[in-house]
Coordinates of C-alpha atoms in Angstrom, one line a residue:
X94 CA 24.9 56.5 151.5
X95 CA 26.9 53.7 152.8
X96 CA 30.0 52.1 151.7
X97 CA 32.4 49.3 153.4
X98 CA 35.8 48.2 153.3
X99 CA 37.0 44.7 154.1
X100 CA 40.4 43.2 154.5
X101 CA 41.9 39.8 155.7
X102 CA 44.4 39.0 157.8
X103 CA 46.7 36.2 159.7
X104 CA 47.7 36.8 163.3
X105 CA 51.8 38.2 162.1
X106 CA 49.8 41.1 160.2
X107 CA 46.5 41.2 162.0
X108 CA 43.1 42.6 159.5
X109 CA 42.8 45.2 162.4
X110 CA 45.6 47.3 160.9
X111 CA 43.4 48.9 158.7
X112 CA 42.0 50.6 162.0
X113 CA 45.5 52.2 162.5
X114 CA 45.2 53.1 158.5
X115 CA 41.8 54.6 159.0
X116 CA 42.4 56.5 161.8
X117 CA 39.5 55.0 163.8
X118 CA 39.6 52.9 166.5
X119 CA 37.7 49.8 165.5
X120 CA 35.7 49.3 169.3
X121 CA 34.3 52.8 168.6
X122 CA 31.3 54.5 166.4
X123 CA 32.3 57.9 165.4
X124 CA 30.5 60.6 163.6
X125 CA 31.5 63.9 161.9
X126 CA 29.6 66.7 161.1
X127 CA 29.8 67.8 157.3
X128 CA 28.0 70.7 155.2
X129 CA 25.4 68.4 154.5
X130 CA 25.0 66.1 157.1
X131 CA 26.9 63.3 159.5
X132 CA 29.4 61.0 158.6
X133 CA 29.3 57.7 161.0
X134 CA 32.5 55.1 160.7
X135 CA 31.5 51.6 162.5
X136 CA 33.3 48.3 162.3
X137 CA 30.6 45.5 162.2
X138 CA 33.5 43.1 162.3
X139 CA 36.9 43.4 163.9
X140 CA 38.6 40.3 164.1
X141 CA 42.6 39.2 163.4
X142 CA 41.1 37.2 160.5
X143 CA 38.8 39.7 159.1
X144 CA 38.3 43.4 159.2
X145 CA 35.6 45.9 158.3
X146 CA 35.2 49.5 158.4
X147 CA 32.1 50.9 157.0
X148 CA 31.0 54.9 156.2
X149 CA 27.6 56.0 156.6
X150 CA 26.6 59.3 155.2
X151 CA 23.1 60.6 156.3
X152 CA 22.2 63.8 154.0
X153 CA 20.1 66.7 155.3
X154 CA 18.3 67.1 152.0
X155 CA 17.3 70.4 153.5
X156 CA 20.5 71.8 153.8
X157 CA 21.8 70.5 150.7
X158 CA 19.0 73.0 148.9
X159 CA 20.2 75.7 150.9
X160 CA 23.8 75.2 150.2
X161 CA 22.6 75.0 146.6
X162 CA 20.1 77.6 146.5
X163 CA 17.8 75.6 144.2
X164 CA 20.6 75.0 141.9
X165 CA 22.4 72.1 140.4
X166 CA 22.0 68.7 141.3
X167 CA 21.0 69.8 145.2
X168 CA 17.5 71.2 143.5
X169 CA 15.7 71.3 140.5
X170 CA 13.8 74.3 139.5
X171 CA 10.9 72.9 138.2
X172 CA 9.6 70.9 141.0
X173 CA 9.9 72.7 144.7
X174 CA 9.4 68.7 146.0
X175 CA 12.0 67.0 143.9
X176 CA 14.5 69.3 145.4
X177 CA 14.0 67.1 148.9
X178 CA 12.5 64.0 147.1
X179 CA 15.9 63.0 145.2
X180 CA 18.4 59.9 145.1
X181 CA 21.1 62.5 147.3
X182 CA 20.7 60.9 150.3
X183 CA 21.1 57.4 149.3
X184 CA 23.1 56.6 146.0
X185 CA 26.9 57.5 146.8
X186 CA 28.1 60.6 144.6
X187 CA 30.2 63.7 145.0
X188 CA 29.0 63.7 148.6
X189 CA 30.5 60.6 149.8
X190 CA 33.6 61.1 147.4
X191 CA 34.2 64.6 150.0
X192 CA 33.2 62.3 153.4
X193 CA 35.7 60.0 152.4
X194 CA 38.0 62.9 151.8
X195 CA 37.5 64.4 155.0
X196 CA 36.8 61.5 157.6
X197 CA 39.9 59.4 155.9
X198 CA 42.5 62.4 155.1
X199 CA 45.6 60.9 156.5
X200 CA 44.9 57.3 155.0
X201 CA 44.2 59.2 151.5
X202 CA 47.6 60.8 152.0
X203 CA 48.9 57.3 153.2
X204 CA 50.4 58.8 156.3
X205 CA 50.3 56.5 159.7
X206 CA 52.2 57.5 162.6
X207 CA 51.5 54.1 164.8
X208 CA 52.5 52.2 162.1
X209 CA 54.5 53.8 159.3
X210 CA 55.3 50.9 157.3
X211 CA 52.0 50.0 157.0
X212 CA 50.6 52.4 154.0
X213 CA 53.0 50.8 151.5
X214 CA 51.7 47.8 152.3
X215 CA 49.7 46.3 149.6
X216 CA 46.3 44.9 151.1
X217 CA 43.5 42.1 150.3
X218 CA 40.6 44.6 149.8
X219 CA 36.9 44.1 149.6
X220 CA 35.3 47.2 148.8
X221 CA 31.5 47.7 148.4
X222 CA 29.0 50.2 147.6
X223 CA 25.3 49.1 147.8
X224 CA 24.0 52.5 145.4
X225 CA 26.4 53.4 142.7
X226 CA 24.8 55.6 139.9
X227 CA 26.5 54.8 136.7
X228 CA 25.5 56.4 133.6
X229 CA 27.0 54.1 131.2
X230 CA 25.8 51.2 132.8
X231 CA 27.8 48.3 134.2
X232 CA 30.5 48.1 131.2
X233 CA 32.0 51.5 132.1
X234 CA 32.5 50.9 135.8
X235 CA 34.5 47.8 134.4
X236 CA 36.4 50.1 132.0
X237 CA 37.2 52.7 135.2
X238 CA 38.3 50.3 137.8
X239 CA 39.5 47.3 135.9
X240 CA 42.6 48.6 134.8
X241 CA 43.8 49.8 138.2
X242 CA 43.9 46.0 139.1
X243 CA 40.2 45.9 140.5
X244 CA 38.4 42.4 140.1
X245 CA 34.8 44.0 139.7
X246 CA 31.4 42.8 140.2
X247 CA 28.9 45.6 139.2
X248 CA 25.3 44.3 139.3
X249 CA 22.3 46.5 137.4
X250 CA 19.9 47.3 139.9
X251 CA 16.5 46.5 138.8
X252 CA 14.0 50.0 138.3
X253 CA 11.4 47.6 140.5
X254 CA 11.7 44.2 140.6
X255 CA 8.2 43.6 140.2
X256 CA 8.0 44.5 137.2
X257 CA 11.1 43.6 135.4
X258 CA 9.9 44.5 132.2
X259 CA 10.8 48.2 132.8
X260 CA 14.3 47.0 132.8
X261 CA 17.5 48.1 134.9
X262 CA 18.1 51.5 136.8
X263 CA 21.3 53.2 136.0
X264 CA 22.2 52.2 139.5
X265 CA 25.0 49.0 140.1
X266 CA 25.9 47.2 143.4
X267 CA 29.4 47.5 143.2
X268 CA 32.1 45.5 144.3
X269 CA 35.7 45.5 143.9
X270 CA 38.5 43.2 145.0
X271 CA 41.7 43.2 144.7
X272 CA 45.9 43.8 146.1
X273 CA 46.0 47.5 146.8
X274 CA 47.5 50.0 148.9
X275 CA 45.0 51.7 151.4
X276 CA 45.6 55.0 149.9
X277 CA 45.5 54.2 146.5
X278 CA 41.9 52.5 146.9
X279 CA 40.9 55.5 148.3
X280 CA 41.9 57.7 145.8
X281 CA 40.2 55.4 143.2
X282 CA 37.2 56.2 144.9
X283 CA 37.5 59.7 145.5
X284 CA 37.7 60.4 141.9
X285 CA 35.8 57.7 140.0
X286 CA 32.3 57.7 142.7
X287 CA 31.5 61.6 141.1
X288 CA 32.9 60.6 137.2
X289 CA 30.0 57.6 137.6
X290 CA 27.2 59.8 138.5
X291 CA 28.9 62.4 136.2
X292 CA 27.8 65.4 138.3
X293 CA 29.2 67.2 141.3
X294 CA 27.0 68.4 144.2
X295 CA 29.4 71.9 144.4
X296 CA 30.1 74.2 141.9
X297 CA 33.9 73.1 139.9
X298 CA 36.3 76.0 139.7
X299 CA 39.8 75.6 138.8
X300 CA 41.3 74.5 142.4
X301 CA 39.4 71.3 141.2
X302 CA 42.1 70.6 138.4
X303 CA 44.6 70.3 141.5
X304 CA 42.6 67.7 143.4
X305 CA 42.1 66.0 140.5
X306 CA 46.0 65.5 139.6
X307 CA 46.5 65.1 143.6
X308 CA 44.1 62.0 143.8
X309 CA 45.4 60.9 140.3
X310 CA 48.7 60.5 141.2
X311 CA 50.5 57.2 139.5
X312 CA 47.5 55.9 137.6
X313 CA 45.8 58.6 136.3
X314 CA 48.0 59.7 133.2
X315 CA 48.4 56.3 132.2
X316 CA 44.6 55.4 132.5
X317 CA 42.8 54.3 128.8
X318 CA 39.7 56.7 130.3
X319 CA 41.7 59.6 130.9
X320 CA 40.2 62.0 129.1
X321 CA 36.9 60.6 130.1
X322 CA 37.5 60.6 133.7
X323 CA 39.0 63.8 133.8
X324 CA 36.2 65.7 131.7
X325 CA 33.8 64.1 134.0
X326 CA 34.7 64.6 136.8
X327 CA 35.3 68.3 136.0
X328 CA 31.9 68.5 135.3
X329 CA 32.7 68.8 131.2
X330 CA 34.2 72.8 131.6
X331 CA 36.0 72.4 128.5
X332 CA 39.0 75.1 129.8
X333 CA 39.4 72.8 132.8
X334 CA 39.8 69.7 131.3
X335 CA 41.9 70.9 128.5
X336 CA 43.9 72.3 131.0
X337 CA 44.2 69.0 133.3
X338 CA 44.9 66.8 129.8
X339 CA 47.8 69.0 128.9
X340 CA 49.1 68.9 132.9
X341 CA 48.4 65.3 132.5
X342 CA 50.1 65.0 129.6
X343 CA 53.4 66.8 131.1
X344 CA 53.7 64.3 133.9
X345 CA 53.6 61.6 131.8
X346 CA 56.8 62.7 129.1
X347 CA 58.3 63.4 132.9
X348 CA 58.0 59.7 133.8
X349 CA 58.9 58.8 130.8
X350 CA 62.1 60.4 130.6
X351 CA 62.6 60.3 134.5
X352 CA 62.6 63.9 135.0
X353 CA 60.7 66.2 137.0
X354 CA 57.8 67.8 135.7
X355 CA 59.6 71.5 135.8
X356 CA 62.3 70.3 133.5
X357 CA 59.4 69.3 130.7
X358 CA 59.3 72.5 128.0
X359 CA 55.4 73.0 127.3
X360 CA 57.0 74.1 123.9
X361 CA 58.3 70.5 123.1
X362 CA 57.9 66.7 123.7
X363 CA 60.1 66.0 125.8
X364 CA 60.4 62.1 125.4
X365 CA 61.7 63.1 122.1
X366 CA 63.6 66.2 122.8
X367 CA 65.6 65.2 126.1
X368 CA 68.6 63.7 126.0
X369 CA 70.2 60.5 127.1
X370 CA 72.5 62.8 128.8
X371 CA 71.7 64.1 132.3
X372 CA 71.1 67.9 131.9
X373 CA 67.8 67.9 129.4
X374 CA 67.4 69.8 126.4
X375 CA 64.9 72.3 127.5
X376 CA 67.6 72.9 130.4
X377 CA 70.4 73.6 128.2
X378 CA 68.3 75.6 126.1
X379 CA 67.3 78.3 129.0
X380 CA 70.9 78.0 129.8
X381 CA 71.7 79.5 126.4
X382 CA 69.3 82.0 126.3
X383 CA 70.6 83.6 130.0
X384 CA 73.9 83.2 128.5
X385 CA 73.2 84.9 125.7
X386 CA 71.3 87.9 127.9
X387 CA 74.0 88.2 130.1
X388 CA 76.5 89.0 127.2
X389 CA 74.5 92.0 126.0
X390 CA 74.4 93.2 129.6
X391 CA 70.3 93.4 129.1
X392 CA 68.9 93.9 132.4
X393 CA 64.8 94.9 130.9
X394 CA 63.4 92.0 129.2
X395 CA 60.5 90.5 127.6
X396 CA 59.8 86.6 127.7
X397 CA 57.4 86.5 124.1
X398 CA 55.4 83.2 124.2
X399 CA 56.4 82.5 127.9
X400 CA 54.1 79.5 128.2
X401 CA 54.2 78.4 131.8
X402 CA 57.0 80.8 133.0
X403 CA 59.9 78.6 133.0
X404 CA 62.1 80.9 131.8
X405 CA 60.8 83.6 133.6
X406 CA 61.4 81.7 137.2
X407 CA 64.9 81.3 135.6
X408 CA 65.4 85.1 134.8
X409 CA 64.3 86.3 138.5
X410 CA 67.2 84.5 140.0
X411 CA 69.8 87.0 138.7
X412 CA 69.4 90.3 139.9
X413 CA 71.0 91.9 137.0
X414 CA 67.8 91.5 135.1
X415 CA 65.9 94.5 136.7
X416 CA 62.3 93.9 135.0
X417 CA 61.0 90.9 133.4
X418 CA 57.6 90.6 131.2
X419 CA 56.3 87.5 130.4
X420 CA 53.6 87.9 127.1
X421 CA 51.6 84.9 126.4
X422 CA 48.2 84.5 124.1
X423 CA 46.5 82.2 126.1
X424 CA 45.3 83.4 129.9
X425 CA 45.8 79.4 131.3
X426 CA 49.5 79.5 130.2
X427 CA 49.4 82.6 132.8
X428 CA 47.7 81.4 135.5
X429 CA 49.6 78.4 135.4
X430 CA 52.9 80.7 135.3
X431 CA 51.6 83.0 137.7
X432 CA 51.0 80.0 140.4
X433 CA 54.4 78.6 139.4
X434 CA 56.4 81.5 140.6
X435 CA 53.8 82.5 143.8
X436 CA 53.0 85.8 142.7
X437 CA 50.2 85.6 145.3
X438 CA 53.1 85.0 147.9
X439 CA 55.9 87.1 146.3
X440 CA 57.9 89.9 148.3
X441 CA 57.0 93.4 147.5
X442 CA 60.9 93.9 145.8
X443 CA 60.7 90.7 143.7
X444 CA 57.1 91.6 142.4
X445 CA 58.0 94.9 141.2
X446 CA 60.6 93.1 138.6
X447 CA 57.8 91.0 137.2
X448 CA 54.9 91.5 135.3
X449 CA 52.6 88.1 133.6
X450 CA 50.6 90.0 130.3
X451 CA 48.0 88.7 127.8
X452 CA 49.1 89.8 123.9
X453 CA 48.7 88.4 120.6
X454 CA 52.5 88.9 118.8
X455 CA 50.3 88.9 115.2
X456 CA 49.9 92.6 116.3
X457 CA 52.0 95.6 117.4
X458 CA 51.5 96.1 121.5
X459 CA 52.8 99.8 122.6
X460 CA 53.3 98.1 126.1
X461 CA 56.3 95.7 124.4
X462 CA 58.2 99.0 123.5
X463 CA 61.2 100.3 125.1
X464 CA 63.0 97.1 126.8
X465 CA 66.9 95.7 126.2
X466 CA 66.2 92.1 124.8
X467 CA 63.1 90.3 123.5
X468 CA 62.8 86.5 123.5
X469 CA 61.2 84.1 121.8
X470 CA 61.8 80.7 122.7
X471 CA 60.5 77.6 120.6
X472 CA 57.9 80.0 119.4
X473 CA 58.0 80.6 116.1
X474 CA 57.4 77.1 114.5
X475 CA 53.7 77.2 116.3
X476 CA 53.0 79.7 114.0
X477 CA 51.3 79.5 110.3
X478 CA 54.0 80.6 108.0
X479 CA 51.7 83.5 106.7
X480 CA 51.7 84.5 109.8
X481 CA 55.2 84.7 110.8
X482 CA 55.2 88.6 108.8
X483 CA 53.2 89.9 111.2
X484 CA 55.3 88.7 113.8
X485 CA 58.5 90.0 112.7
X486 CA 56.8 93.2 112.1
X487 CA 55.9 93.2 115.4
X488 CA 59.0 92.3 117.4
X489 CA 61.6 93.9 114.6
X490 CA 59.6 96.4 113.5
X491 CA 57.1 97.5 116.0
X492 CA 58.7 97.2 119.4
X493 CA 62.0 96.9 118.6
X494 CA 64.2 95.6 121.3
X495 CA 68.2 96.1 120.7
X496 CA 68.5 92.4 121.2
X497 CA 66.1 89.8 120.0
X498 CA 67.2 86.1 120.9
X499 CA 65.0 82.9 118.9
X500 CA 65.6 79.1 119.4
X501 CA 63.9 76.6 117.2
X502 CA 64.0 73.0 116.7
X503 CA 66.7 72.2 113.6
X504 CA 64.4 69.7 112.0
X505 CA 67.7 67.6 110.5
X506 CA 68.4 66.6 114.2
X507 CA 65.3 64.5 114.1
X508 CA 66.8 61.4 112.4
X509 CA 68.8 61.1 115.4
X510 CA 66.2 60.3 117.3
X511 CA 64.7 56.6 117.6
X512 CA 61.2 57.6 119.0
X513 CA 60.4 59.9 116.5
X514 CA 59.0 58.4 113.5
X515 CA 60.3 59.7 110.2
X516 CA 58.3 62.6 108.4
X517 CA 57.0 63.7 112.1
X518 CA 57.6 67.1 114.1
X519 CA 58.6 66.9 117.4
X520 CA 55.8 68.0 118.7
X521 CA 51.9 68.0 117.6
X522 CA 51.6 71.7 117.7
X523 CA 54.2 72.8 115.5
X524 CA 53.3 74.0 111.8
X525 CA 56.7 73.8 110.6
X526 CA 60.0 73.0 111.7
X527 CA 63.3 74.2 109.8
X528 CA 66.5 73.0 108.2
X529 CA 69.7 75.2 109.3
X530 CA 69.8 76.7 106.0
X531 CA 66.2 77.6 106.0
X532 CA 66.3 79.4 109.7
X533 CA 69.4 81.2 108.5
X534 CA 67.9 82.1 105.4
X535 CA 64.7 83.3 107.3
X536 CA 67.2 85.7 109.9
X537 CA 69.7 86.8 107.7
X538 CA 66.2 88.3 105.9
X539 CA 64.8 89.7 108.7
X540 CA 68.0 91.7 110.4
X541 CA 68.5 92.8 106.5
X542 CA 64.8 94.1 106.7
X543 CA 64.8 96.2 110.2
X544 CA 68.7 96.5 110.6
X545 CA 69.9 94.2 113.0
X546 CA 73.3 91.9 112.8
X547 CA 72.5 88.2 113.4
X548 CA 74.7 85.5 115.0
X549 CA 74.0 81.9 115.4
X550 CA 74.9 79.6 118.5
X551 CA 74.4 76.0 118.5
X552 CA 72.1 74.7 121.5
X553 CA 73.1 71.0 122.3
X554 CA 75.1 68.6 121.0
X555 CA 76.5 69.9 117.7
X556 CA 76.2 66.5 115.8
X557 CA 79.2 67.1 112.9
X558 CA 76.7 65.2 110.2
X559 CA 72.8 66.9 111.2
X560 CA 74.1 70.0 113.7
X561 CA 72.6 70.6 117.1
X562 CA 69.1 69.6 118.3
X563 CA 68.3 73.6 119.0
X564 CA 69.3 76.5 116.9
X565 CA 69.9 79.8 118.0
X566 CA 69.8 83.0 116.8
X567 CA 70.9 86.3 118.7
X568 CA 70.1 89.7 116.8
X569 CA 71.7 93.4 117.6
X570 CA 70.4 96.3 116.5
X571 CA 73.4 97.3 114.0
X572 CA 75.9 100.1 115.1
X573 CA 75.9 102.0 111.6
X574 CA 71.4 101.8 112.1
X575 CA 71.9 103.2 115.6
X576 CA 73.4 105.8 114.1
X577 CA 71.6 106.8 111.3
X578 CA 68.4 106.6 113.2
X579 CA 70.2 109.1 115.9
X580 CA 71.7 111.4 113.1
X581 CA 67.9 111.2 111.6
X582 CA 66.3 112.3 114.8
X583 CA 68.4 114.3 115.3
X584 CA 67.5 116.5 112.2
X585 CA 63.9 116.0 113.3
X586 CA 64.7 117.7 116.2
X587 CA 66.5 120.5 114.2
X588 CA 63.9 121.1 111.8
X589 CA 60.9 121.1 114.7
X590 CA 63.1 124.4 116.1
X591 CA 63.4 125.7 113.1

């Protein structure tokens, strides 16, 4: 496999930076071993005028079986010689996306200690790649690398050019031109080489998710191939790319609304549900909620529908709340949580306040018995409306918490919003979202049902014309049910020893 990069310069910014870029000294041929072979960087040309660095890859075709053990795109099962006899060693893939990886690291990362001002330096790039497999021919690797500012010249290599009337290969001769930073051509490459061959020479587990957004940084989640690129080059594991799309989708409502990704509620758009104001909505709501637990001195709680643990990393900061369960449906919402508060990494004394469990809250759970407070936080509107009985049943009914704390979106705050269009929810997901009438009407039925008292706190701005942008409702078990459940137990007890 071979590839080259070029770059001009003038004798105040000579083309032999991109040595100090690189890493490599452009009077000397290095080489680096890899799983599957060496890696050689030479310059053919090193001049102030004019610059090129060029990556060989020679593949051991025999250790790329072994690795592979017959499988996947290192062997193919049906024919022992076409696991030796194969376009690995020559057309650039996954294999020269992880050289480049390895032999340019620190320009990937855009670090240079020489020269530190050079990696924000936008360059006059030449890039070329002899081999490029591209199923979806010539107009795709246009569609990939055009919009990141690439001029691109992707020729059809011919199947044999003696006989033309088989017609092209789905090989190109790229090359791409254009004003970028090192770094940022690099990571172009990294990603898009395997998304053109649209196959991966290792196995894809879910680390891959976090190279992907890595590499993708600041062009990915604005890309039109996004979800092509990123099912692709995730080898098209549906979890994994689902999961990458909604991360995806995350940093872009952050950039949108200039906050950090942490501050962005999976439970609501953001770009619609932040405020102009400084502190954003999903903020003040977890603000609220802690607030709210504090006041009923709850120190055992239960997160229902935690999402990616936001409010769980929230809750651990305050001692005072002695055990905390997060209880979500869906097993990527609890990795993702588990990773964001380092469980992995977590002292002995903070992990034994914590626990991440898997639970449907359509059905009663015995492990969800027992605790001070309950919450569920911009949870109830994902749910069909049919479905919200069983719900109830199992929160008010079933486990029974003496505090139960729910936020929804008030649907008559909408119209404040410019970026919403009329008639919409705020977010794609949610089946319904209520008036403050209908949300009162809904609680005021369910502490009547299971004997609770309900009291309602704005979350927001409480706009005098449409109310707040969050509504809030905190239920306690009733003092006169507390007691007629004791007295009734009670004479349980009496009557057993009778």
């Amino acid at each position: 496999m071979f590839l080259t990069i070029s770059t001009t310069g003038t004798p105040e910014r000579p083309a032999t930076d991109l040595g100090f870029l690189l890493h490599k000294h452009p009077d000397k041929a290095q080489a680096f071993s890899t799983s599957y072979g060496k890696a050689h960087v030479v310059y053919p040309e090193a001049s102030v005028e004019r610059c090129t660095a060029a990556l060989l890859l020679e593949v051991d075709a025999v250790a790329l079986v072994r690795r592979g053990k017959g499988k996947g795109r290192g062997g193919a099962p049906d024919a022992a010689l076409a696991q030796y006899v194969n376009d690995r060693p020559y057309a650039a893939s996954s294999l020269l996306a992880v050289a480049l990886s390895s032999v340019f690291s620190s320009a990937m990362k855009g670090t240079c200690q020489a020269k530190p001002e050079l990696p924000a330096r936008p360059l006059s790039l030449r890039v070329e790649v002899p081999a490029l497999p591209a199923r979806g021919g010539a107009d795709l690797v246009r569609a990939l690398f055009e919009p990141l500012g690439w001029t691109v010249s992707a020729e059809p290599v011919a199947l044999d050019t003696e006989f033309p009337e088989w017609g092209d290969s789905r090989y190109v001769s790229l090359v791409l031109e254009g004003e970028q930073r090192l770094a940022d051509a690099l990571r172009h490459l990294y990603v898009l080489l395997p998304v053109l061959d649209d196959a991966k020479h290792y196995w894809v587990s879910s680390d891959e998710v976090d190279k992907l957004l890595r590499a993708g940084e600041g062009w990915l989640p604005d890309h039109p191939e996004q979800k092509l690129i990123t099912s692709r080059y995730l080898s098209r594991r549906w979890s994994l790319t689902r999961q990458a799309m909604e991360r995806l989708e995350l940093v872009r409502l952050a950039e949108t609304d200039d906050s950090a990704v942490e501050e962005i509620d999976n439970a609501v758009d953001e770009q619609t549900d932040t405020e102009e104001k400084p502190v954003p909505l999903a903020v003040r709501r977890r603000d609220a909620i802690v607030a709210a637990l504090k006041a009923t001195d709850a120190a055992r709680v239960l997160d229902l529908g935690c999402g990616q643990g936001q409010l769980v990393q929230e809750l651990l900061k305050d001692t005072r709340f002695t055990e905390i369960v997060g209880v979500d449906v869906s097993m990527r919402a609890l990795t993702i949580a588990s990773r964001r508060l380092k469980l992995d990494r977590m002292g002995e004394r903070q992990s034994e306040r914590v626990k991440l469990v898997q639970g449907s809250l359509a059905y009663t759970d015995k492990r969800l018995k027992g605790y001070d407070a309950a919450v569920l936080s911009e949870v109830i509107e994902h749910l069909d409306l049919p479905r919200l009985p069983a719900l109830e049943y199992a929160v008010f009914g079933s486990a029974r918490p003496r505090t139960v704390i729910v936020t929804t979106p008030n649907v008559e705050y909408n119209v404040r919003w410019e970026t919403l269009p009329a008639g919409h929810v705020r977010h794609g997901d949610h089946r319904f979202e209520w008036t403050r009438e209908e949300f009162r009407g809904w609680a005021g039925t369910v502490a009547e049902r299971h004997g609770y008292d309900v009291e309602f706190v704005a979350v927001g701005p409480d706009d005098p014309e449409v109310g707040p942008p969050t509504q809030m409702a905190v239920f306690t078990v009733s003092a006169q049910n507390t007691k007629d459940r004791n007295a009734k137990d009670q004479n349980t007890k009496e009557e057993k020893a009778a």
